[in-house]
Structures are given as structure tokens and as C-alpha cells.
Amino acid sequence: MNLMRRVVLGVADNAVVHRVFEQNRYARKLVDRFVAGDTLESALAAARELADQGITVTLDQLGENVATVEEATAAVGSYVTALRQMKDHGLEPNISVKPTMLGLDFGDDVVRENLVPILEEARAVGGFVRIDMEGSAYTERTMAIFYDLHGQFPEEVGIVIQTYLHRAASDVVAVMGHGARVRLVKGAYSEPESVAIQSTADNDANYDRLMKQLLLKGKYPAIATHDPKLIEAAIAFAKANDIAPEKYEFQMLYGIRRSEQVRLRQEGFNMRVYVPYGTEWYPYFTRRIAERPANALFVLRQMFDRQ
Ligand code: FDA
């Protein structure tokens, strides 16, 4: 899987491939499966449909590695608006933010300063902000920014831990020590052996181990995976240890295993769906393809069948 992920992410960097996905209508159809639309309004409509099924959301305005400090500052306004609009639409205000969209490439202080008004708005509307975790070149700095802000906003901010990283186990212990909320994910980037587990089986085993620690001692952990084995393991472990379903939540991505999202909610588990929106969808989309290249093969087959 990791080799395949590396190949897909490498090919995705090619400008021609990028253009095909932007311009071809079969490719756009696949994008629409994973992205709720270009605007906040389209994301709010998707969130409303999910809310009608008892499913909560976290909204992610797509974008990463902005080119200027001004762009990073502009992103602050749209995140603040998203929180406010969620509240106004009767939705639980919850967003996910990427540090490189808030200017991490221009220094830690830029991100820290940009996050403060977002977290103040979250506090004003009773909402929550999750800091997404990006490639390993950013992990240490993202954790430091997170710890700083968690001191000021203990109820409003949480972090993501990627189980493929060798550092994941110590990060889980440290974040639990701060009494902060973790979203546990397997990890979506192409990482070298020196920083990350390469074998899928080993990563799954690490996920299982860290998930159980978080269920036992973490603060409202988010078990963010579509993996049926891990979801069943979480449910069985929680039951065996008298951990009530209100003490944790499952999270999945928009467009992936939708019927499972509904089933888990109907069975009484908290389910939150990560709803991405915006015009800057390409990097997010390529990570979804890298997780399951069969998605792209399906589109390619349709494109060639028509020619
Ligand atoms: P796995 O990849 O083993 O998939 C299990 C099953 O789920 C597959 O067999 C398939 O059925 C289905 N599936 C998974 N991905 C699919 C896809 N793209 N298309 C179709 N079916 C698919 N990563 C990161 O590095 N930083 C982050 O901040 C986040 N944030 C985040 C939030 C949320 C809510 C989720 C669910 C995930 C993330 N991720 C993430 C992504 C995460 O690291 C991981 O890449 C994906 O969740 C895929 O891994 P799974 O745990 O689902 O297992």
C-alpha cells in the first residue's frame, strides 16, 4: 500500500494529470464524491443532510501551503465565518484547519496569531477547532503550536495523531497528559522509513494499541478510520471496559462508507463526518485516491471507454 501511495502521490504532482482531473467531467464526478462543493453554502447543505440523520460534521475549507502571509490571514476570516454560520444554521460549530493554510511556511508565530481569533470565535459560539496534521516536516512545530494554544483554549482546540509515525505513541501519552482531545488517524502522507511505519499490518496494530489507550484514558477521543476491523475492535473494547458510547466518537470522511456512517449512528454511536469544501481540492483529492487507487482506475476506464 505504501509503495502504491507513493506512486499515486508522485503521479498526482504531474501538471498534466492535475489538468485532467480539473477539466474532465468523469474525473470531476469522482471529485464531487469526496468534496461537498466549492462554497461554504454547499458544505452547510451537506452538513444539514447529515444532521438530519443524527450525524455531526467538522467542516474543512480546503487549501494548504498558501503562497503569502496575506493569503493565510484571509483564511482566518473564512474560518471565523464558517464557525458563525454553523451556529446560525443550528449546527454544532466544528471545523478542521490546516496549519500550512494558516501560514506555517512563514513561521510558527504567523499560525499562532492566526489561530487566536478563530479559537476566540469557537469559544463565543461554543464550538471546536481541530488542528489537522500534515506531512512529518511540520509535525514537531504543529505539536508545539497546539500545546501553546491548548493552554489558552483547553475546551476549544484538539489535535490529530497519525499512527504511522514512530513518534505517535509518545505523542498520545503527552497529549493525554495535557488532558487534550485527540483524533487518531492512520496517516495520509508519503513518509520515509526513518519517520514512519511502512507496513500496513504494523500500522493497523499500532492504531489498535493507541486507540485502546485513548479509549481508556483519553478525553473524548475521535476514532477516525473507515477500517471495519478497527471499528469493531473499538466497540468491543469499549463494551468490555464499560466505556459508554458518549465517551468517544467515530469519524469518517465525506463520501467514504456512507452507509456505515448511518449504520453506526443508528446503533447509538456518535459519528462525525469530515466535510471538505472549496476550490483548492486537488491535494486533498489525490490523498483520497492514493488510499484507494481503484477509485482512479474506475475513472480512467470510463474516460478511455468513451474515446
Ligand atoms: P484504510 O486505508 O485501511 O481503509 C479501510 C477501508 O476504508 C478500505 O478498505 C476502504 O473500504 C475504505 N476506504 C478508505 N479510504 C478510502 C478512499 N479514499 N476511498 C474509498 N474507500 C476508502 N490523515 C492525516 O494524515 N492527517 C489528518 O489530519 C487526517 N484527518 C482525517 C480526518 C478524518 C475524519 C478521517 C476519517 C481521516 C483523516 N485522515 C487524516 C486520513 C487518514 O490518515 C487515512 O489516510 C484515511 O482515513 C484512510 O485510512 P483508514 O483508517 O480509513 O484505513
Tab-separated table of C-alpha atoms and ligand atoms in Angstrom:
chain	number	residue	atom	x	y	z
A	1	MET	CA	0.000	0.000	0.000
A	2	ASN	CA	2.724	2.399	0.902
A	3	LEU	CA	4.528	1.877	-2.403
A	4	MET	CA	1.236	2.395	-4.257
A	5	ARG	CA	0.533	5.531	-2.220
A	6	ARG	CA	3.962	6.891	-3.122
A	7	VAL	CA	3.410	6.171	-6.825
A	8	VAL	CA	-0.046	7.812	-6.866
A	9	LEU	CA	1.096	10.886	-4.955
A	10	GLY	CA	4.118	11.165	-7.282
A	11	VAL	CA	1.991	10.938	-10.442
A	12	ALA	CA	-0.508	13.422	-8.969
A	13	ASP	CA	2.234	16.062	-8.826
A	14	ASN	CA	2.401	15.981	-12.635
A	15	ALA	CA	0.791	19.099	-14.169
A	16	VAL	CA	-0.889	17.135	-16.979
A	17	VAL	CA	-2.573	14.758	-14.535
A	18	HIS	CA	-3.683	17.764	-12.477
A	19	ARG	CA	-5.300	19.333	-15.589
A	20	VAL	CA	-7.092	16.101	-16.495
A	21	PHE	CA	-8.712	15.951	-13.072
A	22	GLU	CA	-9.700	19.619	-13.233
A	23	GLN	CA	-11.174	19.502	-16.699
A	24	ASN	CA	-12.516	16.024	-17.394
A	25	ARG	CA	-16.149	15.550	-16.419
A	26	TYR	CA	-15.759	11.901	-15.353
A	27	ALA	CA	-12.896	12.931	-13.140
A	28	ARG	CA	-14.965	15.806	-11.730
A	29	LYS	CA	-17.665	13.322	-10.803
A	30	LEU	CA	-15.167	11.491	-8.651
A	31	VAL	CA	-14.042	14.767	-7.066
A	32	ASP	CA	-17.687	15.501	-6.209
A	33	ARG	CA	-17.896	12.231	-4.328
A	34	PHE	CA	-15.218	13.395	-1.884
A	35	VAL	CA	-15.756	17.188	-1.829
A	36	ALA	CA	-19.050	18.811	-0.791
A	37	GLY	CA	-18.802	21.693	-3.298
A	38	ASP	CA	-16.938	24.912	-3.954
A	39	THR	CA	-18.654	27.093	-1.347
A	40	LEU	CA	-19.452	27.251	2.359
A	41	GLU	CA	-23.149	27.152	1.399
A	42	SER	CA	-22.698	23.785	-0.311
A	43	ALA	CA	-20.862	22.438	2.748
A	44	LEU	CA	-23.625	23.690	5.053
A	45	ALA	CA	-26.214	21.939	2.864
A	46	ALA	CA	-24.238	18.666	3.094
A	47	ALA	CA	-23.934	19.156	6.853
A	48	ARG	CA	-27.702	19.691	7.146
A	49	GLU	CA	-28.401	16.411	5.303
A	50	LEU	CA	-26.061	14.570	7.646
A	51	ALA	CA	-27.543	16.315	10.693
A	52	ASP	CA	-30.969	15.040	9.648
A	53	GLN	CA	-29.539	11.546	10.177
A	54	GLY	CA	-28.088	12.433	13.575
A	55	ILE	CA	-24.547	12.747	12.186
A	56	THR	CA	-22.376	15.714	13.206
A	57	VAL	CA	-19.697	17.233	10.981
A	58	THR	CA	-16.398	19.034	11.004
A	59	LEU	CA	-16.074	21.454	8.085
A	60	ASP	CA	-12.754	21.780	6.295
A	61	GLN	CA	-12.229	24.680	3.949
A	62	LEU	CA	-9.739	23.144	1.531
A	63	GLY	CA	-6.355	24.762	0.999
A	64	GLU	CA	-2.791	24.204	2.159
A	65	ASN	CA	0.691	25.680	1.767
A	66	VAL	CA	-0.555	29.190	0.959
A	67	ALA	CA	1.882	31.326	-1.039
A	68	THR	CA	1.751	34.547	1.018
A	69	VAL	CA	1.141	35.719	4.587
A	70	GLU	CA	-1.815	37.736	3.241
A	71	GLU	CA	-3.475	34.552	1.966
A	72	ALA	CA	-3.007	32.966	5.390
A	73	THR	CA	-4.630	35.972	7.059
A	74	ALA	CA	-7.516	35.843	4.588
A	75	ALA	CA	-8.155	32.226	5.600
A	76	VAL	CA	-8.794	33.383	9.196
A	77	GLY	CA	-11.874	35.322	8.089
A	78	SER	CA	-13.356	32.365	6.260
A	79	TYR	CA	-12.829	30.012	9.218
A	80	VAL	CA	-14.463	32.527	11.573
A	81	THR	CA	-17.385	32.837	9.147
A	82	ALA	CA	-17.719	29.053	8.916
A	83	LEU	CA	-17.998	28.729	12.718
A	84	ARG	CA	-20.535	31.552	12.913
A	85	GLN	CA	-22.608	30.196	10.020
A	86	MET	CA	-22.710	26.710	11.505
A	87	LYS	CA	-24.104	28.180	14.708
A	88	ASP	CA	-26.624	30.298	12.751
A	89	HIS	CA	-27.760	27.205	10.819
A	90	GLY	CA	-28.386	25.269	14.039
A	91	LEU	CA	-25.348	23.019	13.504
A	92	GLU	CA	-22.735	22.233	16.153
A	93	PRO	CA	-19.846	24.580	15.192
A	94	ASN	CA	-16.831	22.391	14.454
A	95	ILE	CA	-14.075	22.996	11.912
A	96	SER	CA	-10.750	21.428	10.959
A	97	VAL	CA	-7.827	23.656	9.981
A	98	LYS	CA	-4.517	23.018	8.260
A	99	PRO	CA	-1.512	24.855	9.752
A	100	THR	CA	0.046	25.422	6.314
A	101	MET	CA	-3.140	27.178	5.209
A	102	LEU	CA	-2.727	29.463	8.202
A	103	GLY	CA	0.860	30.288	7.229
A	104	LEU	CA	3.121	27.634	8.810
A	105	ASP	CA	5.585	28.087	5.942
A	106	PHE	CA	6.049	31.695	7.130
A	107	GLY	CA	6.755	30.894	10.779
A	108	ASP	CA	5.131	29.432	13.875
A	109	ASP	CA	4.062	32.866	15.141
A	110	VAL	CA	2.020	33.502	11.997
A	111	VAL	CA	-0.056	30.371	12.654
A	112	ARG	CA	-0.329	31.011	16.386
A	113	GLU	CA	-1.554	34.562	15.791
A	114	ASN	CA	-3.962	33.454	13.073
A	115	LEU	CA	-5.431	30.724	15.252
A	116	VAL	CA	-6.269	33.028	18.177
A	117	PRO	CA	-9.246	34.836	16.555
A	118	ILE	CA	-10.520	31.502	15.227
A	119	LEU	CA	-10.387	29.984	18.713
A	120	GLU	CA	-11.978	33.084	20.237
A	121	GLU	CA	-14.854	32.699	17.798
A	122	ALA	CA	-15.082	28.990	18.659
A	123	ARG	CA	-15.363	29.963	22.324
A	124	ALA	CA	-18.036	32.571	21.530
A	125	VAL	CA	-20.208	30.071	19.642
A	126	GLY	CA	-19.484	27.031	21.853
A	127	GLY	CA	-17.578	25.364	19.029
A	128	PHE	CA	-14.415	23.334	18.489
A	129	VAL	CA	-11.361	23.584	16.224
A	130	ARG	CA	-9.304	20.532	15.260
A	131	ILE	CA	-5.792	21.142	14.006
A	132	ASP	CA	-5.227	18.655	11.173
A	133	MET	CA	-1.813	17.015	10.973
A	134	GLU	CA	0.106	17.394	7.707
A	135	GLY	CA	3.427	15.903	6.485
A	136	SER	CA	6.118	14.969	9.005
A	137	ALA	CA	8.220	18.052	8.193
A	138	TYR	CA	5.558	20.012	10.108
A	139	THR	CA	4.732	17.643	12.978
A	140	GLU	CA	7.034	18.965	15.692
A	141	ARG	CA	6.117	22.603	15.054
A	142	THR	CA	2.407	21.801	14.835
A	143	MET	CA	2.540	19.996	18.194
A	144	ALA	CA	4.332	22.947	19.825
A	145	ILE	CA	1.763	25.431	18.488
A	146	PHE	CA	-1.030	23.145	19.635
A	147	TYR	CA	0.308	22.833	23.217
A	148	ASP	CA	0.681	26.623	23.452
A	149	LEU	CA	-2.870	27.276	22.287
A	150	HIS	CA	-4.364	24.456	24.319
A	151	GLY	CA	-3.115	26.260	27.434
A	152	GLN	CA	-5.296	29.251	26.486
A	153	PHE	CA	-8.196	27.375	24.889
A	154	PRO	CA	-8.445	23.995	26.665
A	155	GLU	CA	-12.035	23.298	25.563
A	156	GLU	CA	-11.825	24.683	22.052
A	157	VAL	CA	-8.820	23.039	20.401
A	158	GLY	CA	-7.752	19.465	19.661
A	159	ILE	CA	-5.049	17.740	17.645
A	160	VAL	CA	-4.577	14.816	15.246
A	161	ILE	CA	-2.122	11.971	15.804
A	162	GLN	CA	-1.021	9.795	12.864
A	163	THR	CA	-0.328	6.225	13.975
A	164	TYR	CA	2.197	5.576	11.171
A	165	LEU	CA	4.661	7.964	12.807
A	166	HIS	CA	7.233	6.345	15.087
A	167	ARG	CA	6.606	9.221	17.496
A	168	ALA	CA	2.841	8.538	17.720
A	169	ALA	CA	2.917	6.521	20.968
A	170	SER	CA	4.820	9.202	22.868
A	171	ASP	CA	2.587	11.938	21.412
A	172	VAL	CA	-0.511	10.067	22.611
A	173	VAL	CA	0.893	9.895	26.150
A	174	ALA	CA	1.905	13.574	26.087
A	175	VAL	CA	-1.426	14.843	24.724
A	176	MET	CA	-3.358	12.719	27.240
A	177	GLY	CA	-1.130	14.257	29.926
A	178	HIS	CA	-2.392	17.686	28.849
A	179	GLY	CA	-5.988	16.458	29.039
A	180	ALA	CA	-6.478	17.372	25.381
A	181	ARG	CA	-8.623	15.800	22.700
A	182	VAL	CA	-7.051	13.561	20.036
A	183	ARG	CA	-8.317	12.485	16.634
A	184	LEU	CA	-6.491	9.244	15.830
A	185	VAL	CA	-5.769	8.554	12.132
A	186	LYS	CA	-3.529	6.106	10.276
A	187	GLY	CA	-1.801	8.914	8.315
A	188	ALA	CA	-2.248	10.027	4.706
A	189	TYR	CA	1.141	11.315	3.504
A	190	SER	CA	4.066	9.598	1.851
A	191	GLU	CA	6.680	9.305	4.616
A	192	PRO	CA	10.175	7.743	4.739
A	193	GLU	CA	11.062	4.712	6.847
A	194	SER	CA	13.077	6.918	9.199
A	195	VAL	CA	9.912	8.618	10.476
A	196	ALA	CA	7.029	6.255	9.731
A	197	ILE	CA	5.950	2.627	9.851
A	198	GLN	CA	5.898	1.265	6.286
A	199	SER	CA	3.866	-1.919	6.703
A	200	THR	CA	0.065	-1.690	6.659
A	201	ALA	CA	-0.254	-4.530	9.179
A	202	ASP	CA	2.162	-2.858	11.597
A	203	ASN	CA	0.349	0.458	11.274
A	204	ASP	CA	-3.005	-1.219	11.900
A	205	ALA	CA	-1.567	-2.889	15.020
A	206	ASN	CA	-0.226	0.452	16.256
A	207	TYR	CA	-3.599	2.077	15.599
A	208	ASP	CA	-5.329	-0.673	17.587
A	209	ARG	CA	-2.944	-0.213	20.529
A	210	LEU	CA	-3.137	3.605	20.657
A	211	MET	CA	-6.906	3.599	20.104
A	212	LYS	CA	-7.336	1.401	23.194
A	213	GLN	CA	-5.133	3.705	25.287
A	214	LEU	CA	-7.198	6.699	24.204
A	215	LEU	CA	-10.469	4.918	24.888
A	216	LEU	CA	-9.283	4.048	28.405
A	217	LYS	CA	-7.619	7.333	29.380
A	218	GLY	CA	-8.155	9.943	26.667
A	219	LYS	CA	-10.549	12.886	26.646
A	220	TYR	CA	-13.403	12.176	24.229
A	221	PRO	CA	-11.149	10.556	21.589
A	222	ALA	CA	-12.111	10.577	17.918
A	223	ILE	CA	-11.570	7.189	16.287
A	224	ALA	CA	-11.131	8.392	12.709
A	225	THR	CA	-10.995	5.386	10.408
A	226	HIS	CA	-13.127	3.547	7.866
A	227	ASP	CA	-11.442	0.254	8.738
A	228	PRO	CA	-14.179	-2.208	9.779
A	229	LYS	CA	-11.778	-4.336	11.858
A	230	LEU	CA	-10.654	-1.356	13.921
A	231	ILE	CA	-14.180	-0.028	14.350
A	232	GLU	CA	-15.386	-3.394	15.611
A	233	ALA	CA	-12.327	-3.642	17.876
A	234	ALA	CA	-13.111	-0.198	19.342
A	235	ILE	CA	-16.723	-1.132	20.026
A	236	ALA	CA	-15.789	-4.473	21.616
A	237	PHE	CA	-13.035	-2.896	23.724
A	238	ALA	CA	-15.283	-0.080	24.933
A	239	LYS	CA	-18.010	-2.541	25.864
A	240	ALA	CA	-15.602	-4.835	27.727
A	241	ASN	CA	-14.272	-1.872	29.704
A	242	ASP	CA	-17.621	-0.213	30.458
A	243	ILE	CA	-16.800	2.818	28.331
A	244	ALA	CA	-20.124	4.354	27.309
A	245	PRO	CA	-20.632	5.341	23.628
A	246	GLU	CA	-20.965	9.020	24.707
A	247	LYS	CA	-17.304	8.965	25.812
A	248	TYR	CA	-15.877	8.806	22.289
A	249	GLU	CA	-16.836	9.334	18.663
A	250	PHE	CA	-16.167	7.748	15.315
A	251	GLN	CA	-15.150	9.969	12.424
A	252	MET	CA	-15.164	9.281	8.696
A	253	LEU	CA	-14.545	11.309	5.566
A	254	TYR	CA	-17.322	12.699	3.388
A	255	GLY	CA	-18.218	10.246	0.640
A	256	ILE	CA	-16.484	7.206	2.134
A	257	ARG	CA	-18.516	4.289	3.529
A	258	ARG	CA	-21.668	6.411	3.789
A	259	SER	CA	-23.969	3.524	4.715
A	260	GLU	CA	-21.599	2.554	7.509
A	261	GLN	CA	-21.741	6.126	8.832
A	262	VAL	CA	-25.523	5.868	9.056
A	263	ARG	CA	-25.490	2.332	10.487
A	264	LEU	CA	-23.130	3.240	13.310
A	265	ARG	CA	-25.209	6.288	14.193
A	266	GLN	CA	-28.399	4.228	14.176
A	267	GLU	CA	-26.737	1.774	16.536
A	268	GLY	CA	-26.195	4.611	19.014
A	269	PHE	CA	-22.583	5.630	18.313
A	270	ASN	CA	-21.508	9.229	17.854
A	271	MET	CA	-20.473	9.757	14.236
A	272	ARG	CA	-18.833	12.856	12.834
A	273	VAL	CA	-18.154	13.310	9.132
A	274	TYR	CA	-15.281	15.437	7.866
A	275	VAL	CA	-16.813	17.634	5.149
A	276	PRO	CA	-14.280	19.332	2.842
A	277	TYR	CA	-15.298	22.170	0.537
A	278	GLY	CA	-13.722	24.872	-1.599
A	279	THR	CA	-11.938	25.251	-4.889
A	280	GLU	CA	-8.500	24.113	-3.655
A	281	TRP	CA	-9.459	20.425	-3.634
A	282	TYR	CA	-6.620	18.858	-5.619
A	283	PRO	CA	-4.123	17.835	-2.872
A	284	TYR	CA	-6.919	16.518	-0.625
A	285	PHE	CA	-8.405	14.599	-3.529
A	286	THR	CA	-5.103	12.980	-4.519
A	287	ARG	CA	-4.612	11.707	-0.960
A	288	ARG	CA	-8.044	10.027	-1.184
A	289	ILE	CA	-7.027	8.411	-4.479
A	290	ALA	CA	-3.721	7.266	-3.011
A	291	GLU	CA	-5.616	5.472	-0.252
A	292	ARG	CA	-7.634	3.540	-2.821
A	293	PRO	CA	-6.193	3.722	-6.353
A	294	ALA	CA	-9.137	1.623	-7.607
A	295	ASN	CA	-11.128	4.897	-7.474
A	296	ALA	CA	-8.937	6.468	-10.165
A	297	LEU	CA	-8.769	3.318	-12.293
A	298	PHE	CA	-12.556	3.394	-12.464
A	299	VAL	CA	-12.498	6.963	-13.854
A	300	LEU	CA	-9.698	6.210	-16.297
A	301	ARG	CA	-11.623	3.217	-17.636
A	302	GLN	CA	-14.707	5.385	-18.197
A	303	MET	CA	-12.622	8.062	-19.951
A	304	PHE	CA	-10.993	5.571	-22.329
A	305	ASP	CA	-14.261	3.718	-22.997
A	306	ARG	CA	-15.698	6.979	-24.382
A	307	GLN	CA	-12.822	7.660	-26.789
B	1	FDA	P1	-7.726	2.041	5.324
B	1	FDA	O1	-6.979	2.920	4.403
B	1	FDA	O2	-7.144	0.717	5.694
B	1	FDA	O3	-9.181	1.862	4.763
B	1	FDA	C1	-10.136	0.964	5.322
B	1	FDA	C2	-11.291	0.831	4.346
B	1	FDA	O4	-11.953	2.082	4.207
B	1	FDA	C3	-10.869	0.474	2.921
B	1	FDA	O5	-10.720	-0.904	2.743
B	1	FDA	C4	-11.981	1.073	2.106
B	1	FDA	O6	-13.124	0.236	2.145
B	1	FDA	C5	-12.326	2.311	2.853
B	1	FDA	N1	-11.561	3.479	2.360
B	1	FDA	C6	-10.537	4.111	2.975
B	1	FDA	N2	-10.095	5.151	2.238
B	1	FDA	C7	-10.871	5.175	1.126
B	1	FDA	C8	-10.925	6.026	-0.014
B	1	FDA	N3	-10.103	7.051	-0.150
B	1	FDA	N4	-11.845	5.758	-0.973
B	1	FDA	C9	-12.720	4.728	-0.837
B	1	FDA	N5	-12.718	3.889	0.241
B	1	FDA	C10	-11.812	4.107	1.204
B	1	FDA	N6	-4.723	11.954	7.758
B	1	FDA	C11	-3.692	12.753	8.084
B	1	FDA	O7	-2.541	12.452	7.774
B	1	FDA	N7	-3.936	13.933	8.776
B	1	FDA	C12	-5.186	14.299	9.170
B	1	FDA	O8	-5.357	15.357	9.799
B	1	FDA	C13	-6.285	13.451	8.835
B	1	FDA	N8	-7.572	13.757	9.183
B	1	FDA	C14	-8.563	12.828	8.992
B	1	FDA	C15	-9.850	13.051	9.482
B	1	FDA	C16	-10.816	12.063	9.389
B	1	FDA	C17	-12.189	12.324	9.952
B	1	FDA	C18	-10.524	10.815	8.773
B	1	FDA	C19	-11.531	9.721	8.684
B	1	FDA	C20	-9.276	10.607	8.243
B	1	FDA	C21	-8.291	11.595	8.320
B	1	FDA	N9	-7.027	11.394	7.776
B	1	FDA	C22	-6.011	12.257	8.118
B	1	FDA	C23	-6.795	10.302	6.784
B	1	FDA	C24	-6.238	9.051	7.416
B	1	FDA	O9	-4.901	9.257	7.821
B	1	FDA	C25	-6.263	7.866	6.418
B	1	FDA	O10	-5.434	8.171	5.330
B	1	FDA	C26	-7.648	7.533	5.895
B	1	FDA	O11	-8.611	7.627	6.897
B	1	FDA	C27	-7.676	6.085	5.337
B	1	FDA	O12	-7.343	5.175	6.343
B	1	FDA	P2	-8.395	4.234	7.103
B	1	FDA	O13	-8.115	4.355	8.561
B	1	FDA	O14	-9.769	4.540	6.714
B	1	FDA	O15	-7.972	2.763	6.734
